[in-house]
Coordinates of C-alpha atoms in Angstrom, one line a residue:
Chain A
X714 CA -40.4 -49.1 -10.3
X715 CA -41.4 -45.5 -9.2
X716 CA -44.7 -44.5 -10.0
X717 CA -45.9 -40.9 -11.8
X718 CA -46.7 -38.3 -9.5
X719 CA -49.9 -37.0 -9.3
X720 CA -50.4 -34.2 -12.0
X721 CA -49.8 -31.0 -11.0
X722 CA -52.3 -27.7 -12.0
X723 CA -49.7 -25.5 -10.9
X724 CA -46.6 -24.4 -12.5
X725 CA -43.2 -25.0 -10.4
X726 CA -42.4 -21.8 -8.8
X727 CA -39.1 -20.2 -10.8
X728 CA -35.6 -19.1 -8.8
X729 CA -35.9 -15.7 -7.7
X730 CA -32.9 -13.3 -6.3
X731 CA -31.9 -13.9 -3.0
X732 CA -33.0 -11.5 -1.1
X733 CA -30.2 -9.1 0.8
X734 CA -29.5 -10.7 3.9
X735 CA -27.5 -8.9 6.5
X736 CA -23.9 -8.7 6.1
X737 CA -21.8 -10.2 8.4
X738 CA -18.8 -8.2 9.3
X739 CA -15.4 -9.3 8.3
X740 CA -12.6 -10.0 11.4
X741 CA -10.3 -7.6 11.9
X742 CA -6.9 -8.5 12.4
X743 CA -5.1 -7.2 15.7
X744 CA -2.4 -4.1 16.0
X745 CA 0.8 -6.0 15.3
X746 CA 3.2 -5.8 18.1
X747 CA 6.0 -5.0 16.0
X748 CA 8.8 -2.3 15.8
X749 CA 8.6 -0.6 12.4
X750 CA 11.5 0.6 12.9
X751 CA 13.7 -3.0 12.9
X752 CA 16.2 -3.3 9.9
X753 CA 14.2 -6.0 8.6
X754 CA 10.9 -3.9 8.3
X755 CA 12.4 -1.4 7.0
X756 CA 14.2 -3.8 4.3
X757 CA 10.7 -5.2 3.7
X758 CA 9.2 -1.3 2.7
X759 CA 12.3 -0.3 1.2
X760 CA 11.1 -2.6 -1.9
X761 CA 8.8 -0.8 -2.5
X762 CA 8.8 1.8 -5.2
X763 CA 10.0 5.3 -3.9
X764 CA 7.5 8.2 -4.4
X765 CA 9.4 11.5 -5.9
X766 CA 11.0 13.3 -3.4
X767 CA 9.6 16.5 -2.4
X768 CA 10.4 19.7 -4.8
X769 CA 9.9 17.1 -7.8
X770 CA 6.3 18.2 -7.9
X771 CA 7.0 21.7 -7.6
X772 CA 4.5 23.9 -6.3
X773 CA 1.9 21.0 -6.2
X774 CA -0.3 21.0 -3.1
X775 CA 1.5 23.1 -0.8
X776 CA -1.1 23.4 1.7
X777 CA -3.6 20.6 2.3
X778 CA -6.5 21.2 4.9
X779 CA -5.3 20.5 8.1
X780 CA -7.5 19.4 11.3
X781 CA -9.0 20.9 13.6
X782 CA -6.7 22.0 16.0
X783 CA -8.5 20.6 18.6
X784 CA -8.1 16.9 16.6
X785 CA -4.5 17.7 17.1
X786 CA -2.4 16.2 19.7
X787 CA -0.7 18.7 21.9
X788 CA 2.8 19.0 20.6
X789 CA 4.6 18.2 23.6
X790 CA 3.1 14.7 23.5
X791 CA 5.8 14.4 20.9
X792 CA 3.6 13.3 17.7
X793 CA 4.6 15.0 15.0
X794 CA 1.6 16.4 12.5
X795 CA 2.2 14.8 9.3
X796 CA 0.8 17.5 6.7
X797 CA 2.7 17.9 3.3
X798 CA 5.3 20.0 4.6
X799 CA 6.6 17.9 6.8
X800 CA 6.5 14.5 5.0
X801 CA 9.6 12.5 4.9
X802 CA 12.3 12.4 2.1
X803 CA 13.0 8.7 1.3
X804 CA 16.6 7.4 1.3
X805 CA 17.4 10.1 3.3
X806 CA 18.4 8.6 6.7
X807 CA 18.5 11.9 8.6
X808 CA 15.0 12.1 7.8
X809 CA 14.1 8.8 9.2
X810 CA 11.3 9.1 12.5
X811 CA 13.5 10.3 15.4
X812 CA 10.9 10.8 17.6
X813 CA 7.2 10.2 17.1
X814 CA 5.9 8.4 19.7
X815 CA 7.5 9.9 22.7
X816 CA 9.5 6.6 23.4
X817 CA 13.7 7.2 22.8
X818 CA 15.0 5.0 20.1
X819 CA 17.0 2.2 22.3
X820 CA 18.2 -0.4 19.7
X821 CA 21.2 -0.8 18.0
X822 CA 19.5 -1.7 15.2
X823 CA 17.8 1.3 15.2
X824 CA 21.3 3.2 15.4
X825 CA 22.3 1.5 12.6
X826 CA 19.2 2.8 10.7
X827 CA 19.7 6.1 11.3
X828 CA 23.3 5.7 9.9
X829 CA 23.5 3.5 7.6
X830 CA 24.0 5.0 4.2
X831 CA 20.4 4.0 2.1
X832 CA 20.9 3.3 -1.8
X833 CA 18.1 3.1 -4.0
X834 CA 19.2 2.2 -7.6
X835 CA 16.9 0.4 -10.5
X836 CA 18.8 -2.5 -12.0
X837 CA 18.0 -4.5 -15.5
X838 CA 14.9 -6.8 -15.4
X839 CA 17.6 -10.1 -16.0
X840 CA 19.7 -8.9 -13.2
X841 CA 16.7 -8.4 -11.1
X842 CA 15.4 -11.9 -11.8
X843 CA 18.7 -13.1 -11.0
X844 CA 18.8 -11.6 -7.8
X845 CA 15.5 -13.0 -6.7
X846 CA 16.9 -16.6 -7.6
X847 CA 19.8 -16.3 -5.9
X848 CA 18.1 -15.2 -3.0
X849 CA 15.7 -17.8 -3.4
X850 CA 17.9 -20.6 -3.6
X851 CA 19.8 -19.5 -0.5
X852 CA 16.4 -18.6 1.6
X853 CA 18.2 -15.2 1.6
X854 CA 16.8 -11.6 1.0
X855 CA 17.5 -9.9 -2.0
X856 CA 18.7 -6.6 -0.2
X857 CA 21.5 -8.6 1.9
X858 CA 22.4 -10.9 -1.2
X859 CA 22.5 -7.3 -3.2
X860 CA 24.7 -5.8 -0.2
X861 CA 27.2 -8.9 -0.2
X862 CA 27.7 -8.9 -4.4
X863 CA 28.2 -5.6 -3.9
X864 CA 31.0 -5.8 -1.6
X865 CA 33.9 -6.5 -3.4
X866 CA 34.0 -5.2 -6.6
X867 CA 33.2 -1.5 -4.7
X868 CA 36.1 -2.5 -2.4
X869 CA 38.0 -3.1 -5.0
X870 CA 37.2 -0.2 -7.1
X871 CA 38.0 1.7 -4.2
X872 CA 41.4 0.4 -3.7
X873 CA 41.8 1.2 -7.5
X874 CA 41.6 4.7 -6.9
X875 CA 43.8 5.0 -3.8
X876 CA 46.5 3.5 -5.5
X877 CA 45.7 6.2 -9.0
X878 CA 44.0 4.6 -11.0
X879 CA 41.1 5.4 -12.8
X880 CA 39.3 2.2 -13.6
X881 CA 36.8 1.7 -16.5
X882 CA 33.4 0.7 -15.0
X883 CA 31.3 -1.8 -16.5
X884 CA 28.9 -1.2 -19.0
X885 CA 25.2 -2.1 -18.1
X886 CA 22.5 -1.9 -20.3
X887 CA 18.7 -1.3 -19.0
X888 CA 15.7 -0.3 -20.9
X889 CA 12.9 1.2 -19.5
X890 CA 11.5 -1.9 -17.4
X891 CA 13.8 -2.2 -14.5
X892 CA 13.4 -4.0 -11.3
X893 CA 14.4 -1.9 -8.0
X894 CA 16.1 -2.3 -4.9
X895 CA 16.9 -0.4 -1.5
X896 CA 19.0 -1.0 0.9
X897 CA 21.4 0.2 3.9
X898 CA 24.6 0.0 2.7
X899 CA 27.1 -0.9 5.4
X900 CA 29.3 2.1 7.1
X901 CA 32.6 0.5 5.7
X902 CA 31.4 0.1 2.3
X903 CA 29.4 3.4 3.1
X904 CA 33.1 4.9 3.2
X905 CA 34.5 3.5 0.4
X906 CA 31.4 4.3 -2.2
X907 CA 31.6 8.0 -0.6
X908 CA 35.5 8.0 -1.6
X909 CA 35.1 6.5 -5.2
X910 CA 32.2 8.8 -5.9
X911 CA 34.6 12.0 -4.6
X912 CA 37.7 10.7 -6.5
X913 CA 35.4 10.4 -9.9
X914 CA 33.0 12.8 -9.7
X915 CA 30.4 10.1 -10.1
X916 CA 26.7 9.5 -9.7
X917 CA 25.7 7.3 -7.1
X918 CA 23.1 5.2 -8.8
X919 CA 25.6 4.9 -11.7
X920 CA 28.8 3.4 -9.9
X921 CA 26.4 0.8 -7.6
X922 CA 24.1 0.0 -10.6
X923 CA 27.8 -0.7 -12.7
X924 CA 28.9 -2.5 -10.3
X925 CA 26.0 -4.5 -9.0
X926 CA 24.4 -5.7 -12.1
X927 CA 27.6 -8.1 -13.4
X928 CA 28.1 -8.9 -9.9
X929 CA 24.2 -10.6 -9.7
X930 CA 25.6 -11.7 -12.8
X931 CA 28.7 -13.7 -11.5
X932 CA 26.9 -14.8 -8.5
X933 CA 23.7 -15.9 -10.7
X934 CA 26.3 -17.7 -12.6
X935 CA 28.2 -19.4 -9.3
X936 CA 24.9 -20.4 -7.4
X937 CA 22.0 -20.7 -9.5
X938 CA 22.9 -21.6 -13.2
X939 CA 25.8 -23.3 -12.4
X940 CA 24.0 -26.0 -10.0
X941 CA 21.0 -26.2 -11.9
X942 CA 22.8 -28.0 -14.6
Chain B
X163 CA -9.2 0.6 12.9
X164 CA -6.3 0.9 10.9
X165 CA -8.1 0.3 7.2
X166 CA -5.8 0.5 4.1
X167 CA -6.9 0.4 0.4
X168 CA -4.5 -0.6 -1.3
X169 CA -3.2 -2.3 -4.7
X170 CA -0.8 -2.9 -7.3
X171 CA -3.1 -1.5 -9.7
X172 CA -4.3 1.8 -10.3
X173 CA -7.9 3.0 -11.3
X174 CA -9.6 0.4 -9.3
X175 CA -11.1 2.2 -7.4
X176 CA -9.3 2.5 -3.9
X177 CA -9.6 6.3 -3.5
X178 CA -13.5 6.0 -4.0
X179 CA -13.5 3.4 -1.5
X180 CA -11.5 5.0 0.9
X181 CA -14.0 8.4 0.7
X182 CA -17.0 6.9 0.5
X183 CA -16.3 4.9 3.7
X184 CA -14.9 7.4 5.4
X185 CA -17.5 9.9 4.4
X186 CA -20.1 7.0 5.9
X187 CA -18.3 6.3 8.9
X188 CA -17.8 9.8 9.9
X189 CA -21.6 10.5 9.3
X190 CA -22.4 7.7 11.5
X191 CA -20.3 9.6 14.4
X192 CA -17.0 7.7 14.1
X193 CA -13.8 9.9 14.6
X194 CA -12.1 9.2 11.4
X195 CA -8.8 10.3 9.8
X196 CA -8.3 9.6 6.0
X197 CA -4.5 9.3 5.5
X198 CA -3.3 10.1 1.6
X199 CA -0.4 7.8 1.2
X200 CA -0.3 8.4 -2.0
X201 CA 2.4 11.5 -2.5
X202 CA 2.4 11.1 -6.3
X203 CA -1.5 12.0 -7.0
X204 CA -2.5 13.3 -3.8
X205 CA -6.4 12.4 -4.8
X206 CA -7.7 12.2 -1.7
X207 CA -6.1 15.6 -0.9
X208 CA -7.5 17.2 -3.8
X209 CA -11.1 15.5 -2.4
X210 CA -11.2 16.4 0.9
X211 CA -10.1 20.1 -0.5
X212 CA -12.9 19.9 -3.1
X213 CA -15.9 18.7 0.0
X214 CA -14.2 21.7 1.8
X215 CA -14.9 24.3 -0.9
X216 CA -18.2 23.4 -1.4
X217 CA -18.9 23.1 2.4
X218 CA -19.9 19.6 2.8
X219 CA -20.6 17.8 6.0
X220 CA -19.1 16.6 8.1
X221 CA -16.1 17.9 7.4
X222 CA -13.4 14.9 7.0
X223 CA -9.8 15.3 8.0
X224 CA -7.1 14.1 6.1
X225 CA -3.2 14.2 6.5
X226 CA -0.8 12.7 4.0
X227 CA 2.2 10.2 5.2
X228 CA 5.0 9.4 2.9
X229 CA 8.4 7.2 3.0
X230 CA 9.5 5.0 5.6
X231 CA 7.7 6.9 8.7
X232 CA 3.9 5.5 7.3
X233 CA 3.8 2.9 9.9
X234 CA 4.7 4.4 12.8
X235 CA 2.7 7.4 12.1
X236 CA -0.4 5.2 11.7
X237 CA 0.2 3.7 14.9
X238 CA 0.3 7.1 16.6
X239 CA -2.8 8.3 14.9
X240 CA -4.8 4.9 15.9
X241 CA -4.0 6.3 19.7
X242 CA -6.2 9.5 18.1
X243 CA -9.0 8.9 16.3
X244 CA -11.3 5.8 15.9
X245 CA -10.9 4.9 12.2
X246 CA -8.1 5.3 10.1
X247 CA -8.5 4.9 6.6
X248 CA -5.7 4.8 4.2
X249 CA -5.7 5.2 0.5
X250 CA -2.4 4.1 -1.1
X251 CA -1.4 4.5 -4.6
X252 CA -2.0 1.6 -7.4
X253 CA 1.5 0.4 -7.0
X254 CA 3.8 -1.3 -4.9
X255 CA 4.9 1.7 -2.6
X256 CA 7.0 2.2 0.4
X257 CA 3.9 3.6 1.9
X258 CA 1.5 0.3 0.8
X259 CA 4.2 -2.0 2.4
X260 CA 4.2 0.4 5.5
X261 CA 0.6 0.3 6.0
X262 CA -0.1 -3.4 5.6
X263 CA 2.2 -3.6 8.3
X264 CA 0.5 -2.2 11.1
X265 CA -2.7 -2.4 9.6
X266 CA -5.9 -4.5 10.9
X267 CA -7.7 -4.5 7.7
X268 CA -7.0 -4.3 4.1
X269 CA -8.9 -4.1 1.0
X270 CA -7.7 -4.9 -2.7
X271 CA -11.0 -3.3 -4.7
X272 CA -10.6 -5.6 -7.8
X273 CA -12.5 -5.6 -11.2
X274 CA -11.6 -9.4 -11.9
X275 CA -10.4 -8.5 -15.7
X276 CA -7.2 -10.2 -16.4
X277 CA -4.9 -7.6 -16.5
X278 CA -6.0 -7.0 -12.6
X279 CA -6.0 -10.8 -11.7
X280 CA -2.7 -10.9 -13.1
X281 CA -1.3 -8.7 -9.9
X282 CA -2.4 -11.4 -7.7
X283 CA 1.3 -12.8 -7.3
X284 CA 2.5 -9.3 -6.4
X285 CA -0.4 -8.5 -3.6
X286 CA 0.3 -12.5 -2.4
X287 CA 4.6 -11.4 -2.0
X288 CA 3.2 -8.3 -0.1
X289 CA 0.8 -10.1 2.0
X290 CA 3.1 -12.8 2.5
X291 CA 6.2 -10.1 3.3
X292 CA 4.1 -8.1 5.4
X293 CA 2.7 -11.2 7.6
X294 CA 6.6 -12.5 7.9
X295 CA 6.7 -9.9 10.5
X296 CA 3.2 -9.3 12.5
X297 CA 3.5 -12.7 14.4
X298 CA 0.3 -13.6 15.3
X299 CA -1.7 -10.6 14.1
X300 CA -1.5 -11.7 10.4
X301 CA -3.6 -10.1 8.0
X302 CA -6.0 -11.1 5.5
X303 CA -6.5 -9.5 2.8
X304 CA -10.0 -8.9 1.7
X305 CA -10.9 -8.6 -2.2
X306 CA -13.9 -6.0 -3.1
X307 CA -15.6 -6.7 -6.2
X308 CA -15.3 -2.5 -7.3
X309 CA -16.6 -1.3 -10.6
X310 CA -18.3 -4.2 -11.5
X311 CA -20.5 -4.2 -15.1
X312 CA -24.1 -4.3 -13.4
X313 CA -24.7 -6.8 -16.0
X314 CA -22.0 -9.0 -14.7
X315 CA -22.7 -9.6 -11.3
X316 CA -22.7 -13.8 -10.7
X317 CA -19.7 -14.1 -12.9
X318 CA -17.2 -11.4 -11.5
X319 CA -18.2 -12.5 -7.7
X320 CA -17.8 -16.0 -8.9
X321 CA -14.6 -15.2 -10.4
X322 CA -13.2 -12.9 -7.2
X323 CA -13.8 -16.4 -4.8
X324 CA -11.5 -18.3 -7.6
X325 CA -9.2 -15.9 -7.7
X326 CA -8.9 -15.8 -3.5
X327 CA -8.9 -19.7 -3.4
X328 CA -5.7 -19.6 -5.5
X329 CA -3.8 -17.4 -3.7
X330 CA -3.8 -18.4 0.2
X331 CA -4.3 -15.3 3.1
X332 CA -7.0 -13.9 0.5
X333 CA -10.5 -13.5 1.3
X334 CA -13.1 -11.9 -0.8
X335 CA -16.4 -9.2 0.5
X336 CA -19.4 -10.3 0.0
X337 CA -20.3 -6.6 -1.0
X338 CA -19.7 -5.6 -4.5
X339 CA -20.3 -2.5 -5.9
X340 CA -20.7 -1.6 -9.5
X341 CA -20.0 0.8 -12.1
X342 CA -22.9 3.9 -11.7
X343 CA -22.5 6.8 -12.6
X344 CA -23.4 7.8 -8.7
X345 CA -19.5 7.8 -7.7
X346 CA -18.4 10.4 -10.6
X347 CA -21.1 12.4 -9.9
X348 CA -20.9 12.9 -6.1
X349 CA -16.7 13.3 -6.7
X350 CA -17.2 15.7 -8.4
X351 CA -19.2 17.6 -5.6
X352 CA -17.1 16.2 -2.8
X353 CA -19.7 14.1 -1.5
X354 CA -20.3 10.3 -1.0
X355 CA -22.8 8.5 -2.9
X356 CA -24.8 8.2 0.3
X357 CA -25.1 11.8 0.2
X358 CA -26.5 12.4 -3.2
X359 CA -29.7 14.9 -3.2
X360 CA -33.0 13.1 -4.8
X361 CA -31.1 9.7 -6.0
X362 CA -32.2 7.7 -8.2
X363 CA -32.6 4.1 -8.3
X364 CA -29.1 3.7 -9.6
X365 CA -28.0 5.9 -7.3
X366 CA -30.2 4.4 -4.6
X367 CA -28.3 0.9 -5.5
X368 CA -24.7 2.6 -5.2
X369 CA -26.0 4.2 -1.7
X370 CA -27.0 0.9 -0.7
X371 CA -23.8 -1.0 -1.6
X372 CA -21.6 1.5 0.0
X373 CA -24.1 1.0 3.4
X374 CA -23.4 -2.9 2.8
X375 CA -19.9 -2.4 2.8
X376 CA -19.5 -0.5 5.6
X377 CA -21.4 -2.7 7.8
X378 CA -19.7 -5.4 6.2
X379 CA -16.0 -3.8 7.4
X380 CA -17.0 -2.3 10.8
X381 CA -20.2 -4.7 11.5
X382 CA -20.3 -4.5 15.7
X383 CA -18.4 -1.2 15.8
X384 CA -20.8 0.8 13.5
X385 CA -23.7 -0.7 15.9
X386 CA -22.0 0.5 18.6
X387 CA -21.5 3.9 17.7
X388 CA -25.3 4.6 18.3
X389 CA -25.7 6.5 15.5
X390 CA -27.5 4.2 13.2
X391 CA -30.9 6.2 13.5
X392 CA -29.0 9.3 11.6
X393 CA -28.9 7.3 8.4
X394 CA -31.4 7.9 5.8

């Protein structure tokens, strides 16, 4: 058995801030060594939510300060000066960087970028959750998932048309929540959307939305719901 | 340095973040570039106009990126100047996902309130979609206790570390900085808190947080710059 400490005259000295100490700097990760430019970077962006193209904000900003010149690279070094002027539409692929770093485009994925035909539509919140799962379950990517549901009912409505029909388009209902997606649409489909959207005099968003949505729908239906039970 | 501040969120803080660390390491001799990818608001544009007007300095430079070029014009810029800071807007942009990309740091300012919290999932896709691609140059990303009630400091710090133990590739600064009035007042005259003519001791504590920070993000490479000696 322990015995009492000797008695103490002096009161236990209380907790008191910590003092500042110095900070220790945080690691910094390394430049990637990646190609922004691949399709699958690009798909990886293109989820993100599109800023309004320019002339939306009209007469907003037209002339931020610039540099220096002397900050400026030389323009032959082939680095283009991004003020606000010379920003990039989205989802327009013949805005897409041609040449910013002096280096000449090479791949074919690259080609492909430059051609491919981008679509940016907002789809219900259900059918969005419906495409994650599906893409999910498969280890997929929404955007390619999105691309292949797609596929045929746009073939299909495109066929519809050449042959004189004028087919009713499904009805989708969205309220003011939706879940969006981008993607490259590919040059054969490209061609068939371009038709149907001359033949009706439709909106593009509207015939891919109408056609997408109870697509995921079907597909959800097929893969996900279907198994789960 | 390619820094981002970026979020899912807006009004937490990312654009003061961006200026008063760019203001700090351009005083300090750095060559630094603020990039506004944020097309929708342009604040930093409208900051770097206002420090302009009123004849500030140094003078900071600032270009804005938009759309599906942000990446690769960060990595041409990095060639350029020393720092790169990039403020993106509080949501998930093509420009955020560009930048986190190619970027070699990125801070989340967070208040820890729930409503922010709950955009954890949506940085953690981002993080985890951005570091899918950069191989073995994958990015953490940091959490900065911003705006913080100055009454509220152990709990929201505490709170920040929970938070980035939950969701893996997280980390949290061990600098906070809290709500003073400091930050509106030296927007407003397009200056950084560490600027601020006769501060007072809240304003001396904002100074002094903003100093932690920035030695807390560029450590070696502000000692470095030899420029130390021109801080007050």
């Amino acid at each position: 058995m322990s015995t009492r400490p000797p008695i103490s005259v002096r009161r236990p000295a209380r907790p008191t801030d910590p003092a500042p100490s110095a900070t220790m700097p945080i690691a910094h990760s390394p430049i990637p060594n990646i190609d922004p430019d691949a399709a699958e970077a690009v798909a990886f962006s293109m989820r993100g939510r599109l800023t309004a193209p320019e002339g939306d904000a009209a007469g907003r900003k037209s002339a931020a300060p610039e540099p220096p010149a002397a900050e400026l690279p030389h323009p032959d070094e082939g680095l283009p000066y991004p003020t606000p002027t010379q920003t990039t539409r989205d989802g327009d692929p013949s805005q897409l960087p041609a040449k910013l770093t002096g280096e000449e485009p090479d791949s074919a994925v690259r080609e492909h970028a430059l051609a491919a035909d981008w679509i940016s539509v907002k789809l219900p919140p259900e059918v969005g959750r419906q495409l994650a799962a599906i893409a999910d379950r498969r280890g997929s990517k929404r955007t390619l998932v999105a691309i292949e549901a797609l596929s045929e009912p746009l073939r299909s409505l495109a066929a519809a048309h050449r042959a004189g029909a004028f087919p009713e388009l499904p009805k989708v209902v969205s309220g003011t929540v939706r879940s969006s997606i981008a993607f490259a649409l590919p040059p054969n489909l490209s061609a068939d959307l371009d038709y149907v959207l001359r033949v009706r005099r439709a909106v593009r968003a509207q015939v891919v939305t109408r056609l997408l949505a109870p697509a995921i729908g079907a597909l959800f239906d097929l893969e996900v719901a279907g198994r789960s039970k | 340095m390619i820094l981002v501040c970026g979020g899912v969120k807006g009004g937490t803080g990312k654009t003061t973040t961006a200026v008063n660390i760019g203001v700090e390491r351009a005083r300090r001799g750095a060559k630094v570039l603020l990039v506004d990818a944020d097309p929708d608001q342009e604040s930093l544009t409208d900051y770097v106009a206002n420090r302009d007007e009123r004849g500030a300095q140094p003078g900071l430079n600032v270009v804005q990126v938009k759309g599906t070029t942000t990446s690769k014009t960060l990595l041409a810029l990095a060639k350029e100047y020393s720092d790169i800071i990039v403020d993106c807007g509080g949501f998930d942009s093509v420009e955020l996902r560009q930048a986190v990309l190619v970027c070699q740091v990125w801070i989340v300012p967070l208040n820890p309130t729930q409503m922010q919290v709950w955009t954890m999932p949506k940085l953690k896709e981002l993080l985890d979609g951005a570091n899918a691609y950069r191989g073995d140059a994958q990015l953490t990303a940091y959490l900065l206790g911003m705006r913080l009630s100055t009454n509220s400091l152990n709990r929201a710090r505490a709170d920040l570390e929970t938070v980035a133990a939950e969701f893996e590739g997280f980390g949290v600064l061990s600098t906070v900085v809290h709500q003073r009035a400091a930050f509106e007042r030296a927007e407003a005259l397009g200056l950084a808190v560490t600027e601020l003519d006769k501060p007072s001791e809240s304003d001396r504590k904002a100074r002094d947080a903003i100093t932690r920070l920035h030695d807390e993000l560029f450590g070696e490479a502000a000692a470095e710059s030899g420029a130390l000696a021109n801080v007050d």
